[in-house]
mmCIF file of C-alpha atoms in Angstrom:
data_model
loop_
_atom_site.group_PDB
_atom_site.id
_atom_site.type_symbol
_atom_site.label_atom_id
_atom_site.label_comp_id
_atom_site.label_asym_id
_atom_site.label_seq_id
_atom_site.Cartn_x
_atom_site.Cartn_y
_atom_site.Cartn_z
ATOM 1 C CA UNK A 1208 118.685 74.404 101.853
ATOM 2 C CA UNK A 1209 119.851 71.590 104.469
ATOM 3 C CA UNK A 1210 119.842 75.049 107.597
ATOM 4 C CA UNK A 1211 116.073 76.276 106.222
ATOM 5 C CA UNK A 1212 114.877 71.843 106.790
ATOM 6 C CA UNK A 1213 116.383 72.339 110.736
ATOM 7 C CA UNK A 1214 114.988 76.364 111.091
ATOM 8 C CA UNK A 1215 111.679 74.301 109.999
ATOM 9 C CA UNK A 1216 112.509 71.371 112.202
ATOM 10 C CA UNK A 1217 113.060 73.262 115.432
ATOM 11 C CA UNK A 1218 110.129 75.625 114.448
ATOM 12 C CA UNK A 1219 108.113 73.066 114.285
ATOM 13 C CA UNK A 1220 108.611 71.147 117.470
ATOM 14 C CA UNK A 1221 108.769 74.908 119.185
ATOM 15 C CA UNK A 1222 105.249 75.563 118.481
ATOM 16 C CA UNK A 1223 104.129 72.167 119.016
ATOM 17 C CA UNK A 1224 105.281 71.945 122.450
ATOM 18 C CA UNK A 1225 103.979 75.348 123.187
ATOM 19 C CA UNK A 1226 100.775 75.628 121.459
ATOM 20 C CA UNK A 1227 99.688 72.091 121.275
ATOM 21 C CA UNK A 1228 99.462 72.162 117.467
ATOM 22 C CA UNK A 1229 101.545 73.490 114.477
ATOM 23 C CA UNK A 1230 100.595 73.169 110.348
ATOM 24 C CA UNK A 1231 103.213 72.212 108.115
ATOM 25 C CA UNK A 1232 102.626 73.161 104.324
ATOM 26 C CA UNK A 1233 103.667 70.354 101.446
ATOM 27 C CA UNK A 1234 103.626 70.766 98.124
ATOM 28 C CA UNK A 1235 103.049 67.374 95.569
ATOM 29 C CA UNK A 1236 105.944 65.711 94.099
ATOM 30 C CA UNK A 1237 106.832 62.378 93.267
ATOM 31 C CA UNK A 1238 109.594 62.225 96.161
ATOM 32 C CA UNK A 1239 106.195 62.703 98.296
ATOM 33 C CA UNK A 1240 103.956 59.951 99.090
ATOM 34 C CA UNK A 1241 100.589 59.831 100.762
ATOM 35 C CA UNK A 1242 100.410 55.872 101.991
ATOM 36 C CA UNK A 1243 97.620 54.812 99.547
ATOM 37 C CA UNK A 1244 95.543 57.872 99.767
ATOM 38 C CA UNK A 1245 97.772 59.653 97.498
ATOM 39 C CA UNK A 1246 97.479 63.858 96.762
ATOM 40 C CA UNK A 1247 94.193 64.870 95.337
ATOM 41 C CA UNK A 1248 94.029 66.506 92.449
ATOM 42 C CA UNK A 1249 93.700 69.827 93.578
ATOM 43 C CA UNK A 1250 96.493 68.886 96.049
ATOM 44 C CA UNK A 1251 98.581 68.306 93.485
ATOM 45 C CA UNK A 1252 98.209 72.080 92.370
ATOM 46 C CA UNK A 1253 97.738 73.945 95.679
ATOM 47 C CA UNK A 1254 99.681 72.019 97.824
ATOM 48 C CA UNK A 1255 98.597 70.057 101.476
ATOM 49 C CA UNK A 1256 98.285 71.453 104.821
ATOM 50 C CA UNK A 1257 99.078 68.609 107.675
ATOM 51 C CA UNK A 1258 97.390 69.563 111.223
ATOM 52 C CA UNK A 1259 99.640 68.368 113.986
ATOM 53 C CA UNK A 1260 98.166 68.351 117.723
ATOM 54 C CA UNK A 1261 98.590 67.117 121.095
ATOM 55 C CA UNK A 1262 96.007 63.873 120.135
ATOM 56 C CA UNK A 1263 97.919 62.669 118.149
ATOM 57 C CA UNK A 1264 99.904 59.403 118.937
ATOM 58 C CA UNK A 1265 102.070 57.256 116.295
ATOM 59 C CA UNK A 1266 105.646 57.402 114.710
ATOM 60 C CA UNK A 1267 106.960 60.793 113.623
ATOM 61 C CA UNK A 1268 110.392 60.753 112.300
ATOM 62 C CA UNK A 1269 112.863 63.275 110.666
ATOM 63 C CA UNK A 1270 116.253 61.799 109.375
ATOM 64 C CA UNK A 1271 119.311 63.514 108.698
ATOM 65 C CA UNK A 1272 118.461 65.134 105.674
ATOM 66 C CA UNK A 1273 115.279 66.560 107.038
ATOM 67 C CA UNK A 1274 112.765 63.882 105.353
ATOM 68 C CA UNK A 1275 110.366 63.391 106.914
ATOM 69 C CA UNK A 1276 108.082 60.001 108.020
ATOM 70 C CA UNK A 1277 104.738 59.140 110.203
ATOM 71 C CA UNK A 1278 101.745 57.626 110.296
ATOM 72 C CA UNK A 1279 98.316 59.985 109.794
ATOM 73 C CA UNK A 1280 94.698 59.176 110.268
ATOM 74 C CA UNK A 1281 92.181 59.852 106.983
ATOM 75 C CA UNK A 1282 89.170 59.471 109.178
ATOM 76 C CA UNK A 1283 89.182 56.120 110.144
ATOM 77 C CA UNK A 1284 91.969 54.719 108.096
ATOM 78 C CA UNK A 1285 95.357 55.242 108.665
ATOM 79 C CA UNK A 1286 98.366 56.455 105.967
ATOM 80 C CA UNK A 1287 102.341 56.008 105.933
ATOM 81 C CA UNK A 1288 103.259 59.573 104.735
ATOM 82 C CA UNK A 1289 107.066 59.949 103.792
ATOM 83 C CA UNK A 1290 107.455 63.649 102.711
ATOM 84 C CA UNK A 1291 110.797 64.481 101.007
ATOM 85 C CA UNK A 1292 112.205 67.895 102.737
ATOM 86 C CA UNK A 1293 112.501 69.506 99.373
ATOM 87 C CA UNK A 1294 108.845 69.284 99.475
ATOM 88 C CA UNK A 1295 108.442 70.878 103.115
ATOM 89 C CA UNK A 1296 107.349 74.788 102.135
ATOM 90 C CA UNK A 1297 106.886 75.997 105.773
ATOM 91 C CA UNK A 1298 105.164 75.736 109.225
ATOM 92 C CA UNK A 1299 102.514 78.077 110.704
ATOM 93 C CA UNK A 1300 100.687 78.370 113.670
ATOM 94 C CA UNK A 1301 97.418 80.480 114.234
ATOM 95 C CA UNK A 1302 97.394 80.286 117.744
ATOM 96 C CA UNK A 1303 101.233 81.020 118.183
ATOM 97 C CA UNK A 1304 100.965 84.406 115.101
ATOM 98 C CA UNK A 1305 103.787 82.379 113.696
ATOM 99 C CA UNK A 1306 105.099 81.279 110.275
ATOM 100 C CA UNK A 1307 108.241 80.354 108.658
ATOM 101 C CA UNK A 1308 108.215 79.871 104.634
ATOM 102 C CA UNK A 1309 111.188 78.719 102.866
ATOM 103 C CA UNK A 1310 112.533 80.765 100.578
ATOM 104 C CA UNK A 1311 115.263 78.612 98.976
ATOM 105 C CA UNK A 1312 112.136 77.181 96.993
ATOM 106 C CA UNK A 1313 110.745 78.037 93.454
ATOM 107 C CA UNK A 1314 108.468 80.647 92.705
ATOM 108 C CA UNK A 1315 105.462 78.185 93.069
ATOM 109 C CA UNK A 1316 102.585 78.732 94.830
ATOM 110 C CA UNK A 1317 102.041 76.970 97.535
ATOM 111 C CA UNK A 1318 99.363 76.549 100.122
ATOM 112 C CA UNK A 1319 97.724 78.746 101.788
ATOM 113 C CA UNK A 1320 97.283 79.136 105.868
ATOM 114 C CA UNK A 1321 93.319 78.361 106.673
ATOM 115 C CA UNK A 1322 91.500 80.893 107.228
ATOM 116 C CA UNK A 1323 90.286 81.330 110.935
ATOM 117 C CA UNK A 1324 87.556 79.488 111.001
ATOM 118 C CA UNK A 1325 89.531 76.565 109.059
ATOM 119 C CA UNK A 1326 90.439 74.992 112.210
ATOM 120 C CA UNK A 1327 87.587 72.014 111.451
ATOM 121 C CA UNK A 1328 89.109 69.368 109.374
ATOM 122 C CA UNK A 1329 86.932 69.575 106.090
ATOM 123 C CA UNK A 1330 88.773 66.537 104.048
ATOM 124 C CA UNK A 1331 90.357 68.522 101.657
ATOM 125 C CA UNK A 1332 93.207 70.306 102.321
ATOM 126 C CA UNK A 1333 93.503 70.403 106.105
ATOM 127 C CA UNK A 1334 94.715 66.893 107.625
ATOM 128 C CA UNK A 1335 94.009 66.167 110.894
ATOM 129 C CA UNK A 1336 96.039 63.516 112.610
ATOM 130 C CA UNK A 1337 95.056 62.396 116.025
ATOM 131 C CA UNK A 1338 97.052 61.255 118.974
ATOM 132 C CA UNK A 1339 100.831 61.587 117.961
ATOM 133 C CA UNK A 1340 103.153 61.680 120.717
ATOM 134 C CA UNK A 1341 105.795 64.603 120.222
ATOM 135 C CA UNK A 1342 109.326 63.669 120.314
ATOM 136 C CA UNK A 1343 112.060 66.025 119.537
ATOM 137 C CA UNK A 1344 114.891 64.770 117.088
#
């Protein structure tokens, strides 16, 4: 489990720096939190897809077991998310015809990539954060 959290890791950070943006897919759990936003309902049952791009510009942080922690904009309010890595399903990237989807994890469904034209931020399941400044671990 702890080499699929770094394959993620690295794959994440690879298409970032590449692409400019990279999706990671999180399912609900109570070793997840969503500052004081919390998981919608239909979150809770489909899982959360967190848009990553070059405008975005607070703390992102992955410690040693692969949690991970940073600060995302909900519109105009910000949220402390702290995402357990048993909770990280994959990483995906449109732009890059990438994805990487654990399979050390349950047979539960979990998000789905957006479709094409998903690349607005709609306030459901697709998170937009803005200005984060990529730093690799």
């Amino acid at each position: 489990m702890k080499k699929q959290v770094e394959y993620l890791q690295k794959l994440f950070y690879d298409i970032w720096n590449d692409f400019g943006s990279v999706y990671l897919i999180v399912k609900y759990s109570t070793g997840t939190s969503i500052g004081k936003r919390g998981f919608t309902e239909e979150e809770k049952k489909q899982g959360l897809i967190l848009v990553f791009n070059n405008k975005t510009n607070t703390s992102l942080n992955w410690d040693a077991d692969g949690n991970l922690t940073c600060v995302l904009a909900f519109g105009a309010r910000k949220e402390e998310l702290s995402i357990h890595h048993d909770d990280l399903l994959g990483v995906f990237s449109r732009e890059a015809g990438v994805q990487f989807l654990r399979s050390d994890m349950s047979s539960e469904p979990a998000a789905s990539p957006p479709e094409p034209d998903a690349g607005r931020v709609d306030g459901k399941q697709v998170v937009s954060i803005s200005n984060f400044k990529k730093r690799k671990p």
